Amino acid sequence: MKRPEEGALHFFSLCCLQAVGITLRSLIQSVDEILPSLHSSVTTEIEGTKKLLNKDLGELINKMRLAQQNSVTSLKEECQKQMLAAAHTLALDSKNLLDAVDQARVRANLAKPKPNSQDAGGGVLDE
């Protein structure tokens, strides 16, 4: 029988995972909308990154399941580290997708870099 805090952790994990999934789906849909206006030389890279994000989400789901299964064992901390590493990978690959789309939009003259944005690291385009 599960302890109450285990049930709460499971619920919290599911809510977080659902939010990540919805956000990722929204990101991919917005990329799909702009993809036809980009040069074909970058669409292959962007499509590959989208596939990688789906793989990353699957890995995060697996690591979260493993962390939940081992929440009361000696493997708890290691499983949590693996789950956080998977979440970090997903975040980095999401940023890489955004950067690739931003660069492609600049090259296609669909956007221009904001002045002094080289060090900003995100949100660097004017419409």
PDB file of C-alpha atoms in Angstrom:
ATOM      1  CA  MET A   1       0.000   0.000   0.000  1.00  0.00           C
ATOM      2  CA  LYS A   2       1.311   3.430  -0.946  1.00  0.00           C
ATOM      3  CA  ARG A   3       1.999   6.075   1.635  1.00  0.00           C
ATOM      4  CA  PRO A   4       0.087   9.374   1.139  1.00  0.00           C
ATOM      5  CA  GLU A   5       3.238  11.269   0.176  1.00  0.00           C
ATOM      6  CA  GLU A   6       3.981   8.712  -2.550  1.00  0.00           C
ATOM      7  CA  GLY A   7       0.548   9.315  -4.053  1.00  0.00           C
ATOM      8  CA  ALA A   8       1.113  13.066  -3.914  1.00  0.00           C
ATOM      9  CA  LEU A   9       4.510  12.688  -5.583  1.00  0.00           C
ATOM     10  CA  HIS A  10       2.984  10.530  -8.297  1.00  0.00           C
ATOM     11  CA  PHE A  11       0.215  13.101  -8.910  1.00  0.00           C
ATOM     12  CA  PHE A  12       2.724  15.976  -8.957  1.00  0.00           C
ATOM     13  CA  SER A  13       4.948  14.078 -11.386  1.00  0.00           C
ATOM     14  CA  LEU A  14       2.033  13.369 -13.702  1.00  0.00           C
ATOM     15  CA  CYS A  15       0.960  17.019 -13.638  1.00  0.00           C
ATOM     16  CA  CYS A  16       4.498  18.189 -14.407  1.00  0.00           C
ATOM     17  CA  LEU A  17       4.915  15.647 -17.161  1.00  0.00           C
ATOM     18  CA  GLN A  18       1.577  16.635 -18.680  1.00  0.00           C
ATOM     19  CA  ALA A  19       2.601  20.308 -18.625  1.00  0.00           C
ATOM     20  CA  VAL A  20       5.924  19.474 -20.284  1.00  0.00           C
ATOM     21  CA  GLY A  21       4.143  17.418 -22.943  1.00  0.00           C
ATOM     22  CA  ILE A  22       1.618  20.161 -23.704  1.00  0.00           C
ATOM     23  CA  THR A  23       4.348  22.797 -23.885  1.00  0.00           C
ATOM     24  CA  LEU A  24       6.472  20.604 -26.149  1.00  0.00           C
ATOM     25  CA  ARG A  25       3.495  19.941 -28.433  1.00  0.00           C
ATOM     26  CA  SER A  26       2.830  23.690 -28.630  1.00  0.00           C
ATOM     27  CA  LEU A  27       6.485  24.370 -29.452  1.00  0.00           C
ATOM     28  CA  ILE A  28       6.512  21.767 -32.212  1.00  0.00           C
ATOM     29  CA  GLN A  29       3.230  23.093 -33.654  1.00  0.00           C
ATOM     30  CA  SER A  30       4.608  26.627 -33.791  1.00  0.00           C
ATOM     31  CA  VAL A  31       7.740  25.328 -35.519  1.00  0.00           C
ATOM     32  CA  ASP A  32       5.572  23.388 -37.990  1.00  0.00           C
ATOM     33  CA  GLU A  33       3.719  26.609 -38.850  1.00  0.00           C
ATOM     34  CA  ILE A  34       6.890  28.466 -39.782  1.00  0.00           C
ATOM     35  CA  LEU A  35       8.746  25.534 -41.375  1.00  0.00           C
ATOM     36  CA  PRO A  36       7.295  26.002 -44.905  1.00  0.00           C
ATOM     37  CA  SER A  37       8.659  29.560 -45.044  1.00  0.00           C
ATOM     38  CA  LEU A  38      12.214  28.460 -44.240  1.00  0.00           C
ATOM     39  CA  HIS A  39      14.911  27.335 -46.643  1.00  0.00           C
ATOM     40  CA  SER A  40      14.943  23.603 -47.322  1.00  0.00           C
ATOM     41  CA  SER A  41      18.572  23.331 -46.198  1.00  0.00           C
ATOM     42  CA  VAL A  42      17.541  23.949 -42.582  1.00  0.00           C
ATOM     43  CA  THR A  43      14.304  21.999 -42.536  1.00  0.00           C
ATOM     44  CA  THR A  44      16.153  18.678 -42.299  1.00  0.00           C
ATOM     45  CA  GLU A  45      18.050  19.854 -39.218  1.00  0.00           C
ATOM     46  CA  ILE A  46      14.869  21.184 -37.638  1.00  0.00           C
ATOM     47  CA  GLU A  47      12.916  17.998 -38.389  1.00  0.00           C
ATOM     48  CA  GLY A  48      15.725  15.961 -36.824  1.00  0.00           C
ATOM     49  CA  THR A  49      15.666  18.135 -33.723  1.00  0.00           C
ATOM     50  CA  LYS A  50      11.891  17.695 -33.439  1.00  0.00           C
ATOM     51  CA  LYS A  51      12.335  13.912 -33.529  1.00  0.00           C
ATOM     52  CA  LEU A  52      15.057  14.192 -30.903  1.00  0.00           C
ATOM     53  CA  LEU A  53      12.699  16.161 -28.638  1.00  0.00           C
ATOM     54  CA  ASN A  54      10.090  13.414 -28.859  1.00  0.00           C
ATOM     55  CA  LYS A  55      12.782  10.872 -27.958  1.00  0.00           C
ATOM     56  CA  ASP A  56      13.893  13.097 -25.068  1.00  0.00           C
ATOM     57  CA  LEU A  57      10.326  13.269 -23.754  1.00  0.00           C
ATOM     58  CA  GLY A  58      10.064   9.474 -23.910  1.00  0.00           C
ATOM     59  CA  GLU A  59      13.313   9.194 -21.969  1.00  0.00           C
ATOM     60  CA  LEU A  60      12.033  11.638 -19.353  1.00  0.00           C
ATOM     61  CA  ILE A  61       8.847   9.584 -18.982  1.00  0.00           C
ATOM     62  CA  ASN A  62      10.891   6.404 -18.500  1.00  0.00           C
ATOM     63  CA  LYS A  63      13.183   8.027 -15.929  1.00  0.00           C
ATOM     64  CA  MET A  64      10.214   9.479 -14.056  1.00  0.00           C
ATOM     65  CA  ARG A  65       8.573   6.055 -13.927  1.00  0.00           C
ATOM     66  CA  LEU A  66      11.790   4.546 -12.640  1.00  0.00           C
ATOM     67  CA  ALA A  67      12.087   7.268  -9.986  1.00  0.00           C
ATOM     68  CA  GLN A  68       8.533   6.602  -8.837  1.00  0.00           C
ATOM     69  CA  GLN A  69       9.082   2.843  -8.705  1.00  0.00           C
ATOM     70  CA  ASN A  70      12.208   3.328  -6.601  1.00  0.00           C
ATOM     71  CA  SER A  71      10.935   6.173  -4.416  1.00  0.00           C
ATOM     72  CA  VAL A  72      11.313   4.101  -1.247  1.00  0.00           C
ATOM     73  CA  THR A  73      14.451   2.159  -2.161  1.00  0.00           C
ATOM     74  CA  SER A  74      18.151   2.856  -1.910  1.00  0.00           C
ATOM     75  CA  LEU A  75      18.080   3.734  -5.635  1.00  0.00           C
ATOM     76  CA  LYS A  76      15.842   6.752  -5.038  1.00  0.00           C
ATOM     77  CA  GLU A  77      18.553   9.418  -5.316  1.00  0.00           C
ATOM     78  CA  GLU A  78      20.208   7.864  -8.358  1.00  0.00           C
ATOM     79  CA  CYS A  79      16.853   7.595 -10.139  1.00  0.00           C
ATOM     80  CA  GLN A  80      16.064  11.214  -9.313  1.00  0.00           C
ATOM     81  CA  LYS A  81      19.439  12.290 -10.726  1.00  0.00           C
ATOM     82  CA  GLN A  82      18.725  10.374 -13.929  1.00  0.00           C
ATOM     83  CA  MET A  83      15.275  11.969 -14.166  1.00  0.00           C
ATOM     84  CA  LEU A  84      16.748  15.456 -13.713  1.00  0.00           C
ATOM     85  CA  ALA A  85      19.419  14.705 -16.312  1.00  0.00           C
ATOM     86  CA  ALA A  86      16.711  13.637 -18.781  1.00  0.00           C
ATOM     87  CA  ALA A  87      14.755  16.833 -18.064  1.00  0.00           C
ATOM     88  CA  HIS A  88      17.926  18.879 -18.575  1.00  0.00           C
ATOM     89  CA  THR A  89      18.589  17.177 -21.914  1.00  0.00           C
ATOM     90  CA  LEU A  90      15.024  17.911 -23.033  1.00  0.00           C
ATOM     91  CA  ALA A  91      15.429  21.574 -22.044  1.00  0.00           C
ATOM     92  CA  LEU A  92      18.743  21.922 -23.908  1.00  0.00           C
ATOM     93  CA  ASP A  93      17.406  20.257 -27.045  1.00  0.00           C
ATOM     94  CA  SER A  94      14.325  22.521 -26.900  1.00  0.00           C
ATOM     95  CA  LYS A  95      16.602  25.546 -26.765  1.00  0.00           C
ATOM     96  CA  ASN A  96      18.634  24.167 -29.670  1.00  0.00           C
ATOM     97  CA  LEU A  97      15.433  23.868 -31.707  1.00  0.00           C
ATOM     98  CA  LEU A  98      14.476  27.457 -30.908  1.00  0.00           C
ATOM     99  CA  ASP A  99      17.975  28.665 -31.798  1.00  0.00           C
ATOM    100  CA  ALA A 100      17.924  26.780 -35.115  1.00  0.00           C
ATOM    101  CA  VAL A 101      14.523  28.253 -36.009  1.00  0.00           C
ATOM    102  CA  ASP A 102      15.647  31.754 -34.986  1.00  0.00           C
ATOM    103  CA  GLN A 103      18.768  31.495 -37.148  1.00  0.00           C
ATOM    104  CA  ALA A 104      16.757  30.168 -40.094  1.00  0.00           C
ATOM    105  CA  ARG A 105      14.254  33.017 -39.753  1.00  0.00           C
ATOM    106  CA  VAL A 106      17.080  35.568 -39.784  1.00  0.00           C
ATOM    107  CA  ARG A 107      18.604  33.966 -42.885  1.00  0.00           C
ATOM    108  CA  ALA A 108      15.181  33.991 -44.577  1.00  0.00           C
ATOM    109  CA  ASN A 109      14.734  37.689 -43.687  1.00  0.00           C
ATOM    110  CA  LEU A 110      11.640  36.809 -41.651  1.00  0.00           C
ATOM    111  CA  ALA A 111      13.187  38.320 -38.529  1.00  0.00           C
ATOM    112  CA  LYS A 112      16.206  40.355 -37.567  1.00  0.00           C
ATOM    113  CA  PRO A 113      18.412  40.093 -34.494  1.00  0.00           C
ATOM    114  CA  LYS A 114      17.784  42.657 -31.776  1.00  0.00           C
ATOM    115  CA  PRO A 115      20.707  45.035 -31.234  1.00  0.00           C
ATOM    116  CA  ASN A 116      23.157  43.859 -28.549  1.00  0.00           C
ATOM    117  CA  SER A 117      21.447  40.453 -28.343  1.00  0.00           C
ATOM    118  CA  GLN A 118      24.522  38.285 -28.870  1.00  0.00           C
ATOM    119  CA  ASP A 119      24.894  37.675 -25.127  1.00  0.00           C
ATOM    120  CA  ALA A 120      21.175  37.535 -24.312  1.00  0.00           C
ATOM    121  CA  GLY A 121      20.611  33.838 -25.024  1.00  0.00           C
ATOM    122  CA  GLY A 122      16.984  33.789 -26.030  1.00  0.00           C
ATOM    123  CA  GLY A 123      14.238  35.978 -27.387  1.00  0.00           C
ATOM    124  CA  VAL A 124      16.739  37.611 -29.727  1.00  0.00           C
ATOM    125  CA  LEU A 125      14.523  38.313 -32.706  1.00  0.00           C
ATOM    126  CA  ASP A 126      12.370  41.225 -33.769  1.00  0.00           C
ATOM    127  CA  GLU A 127       9.356  40.327 -35.869  1.00  0.00           C
TER     128      GLU A 127
END
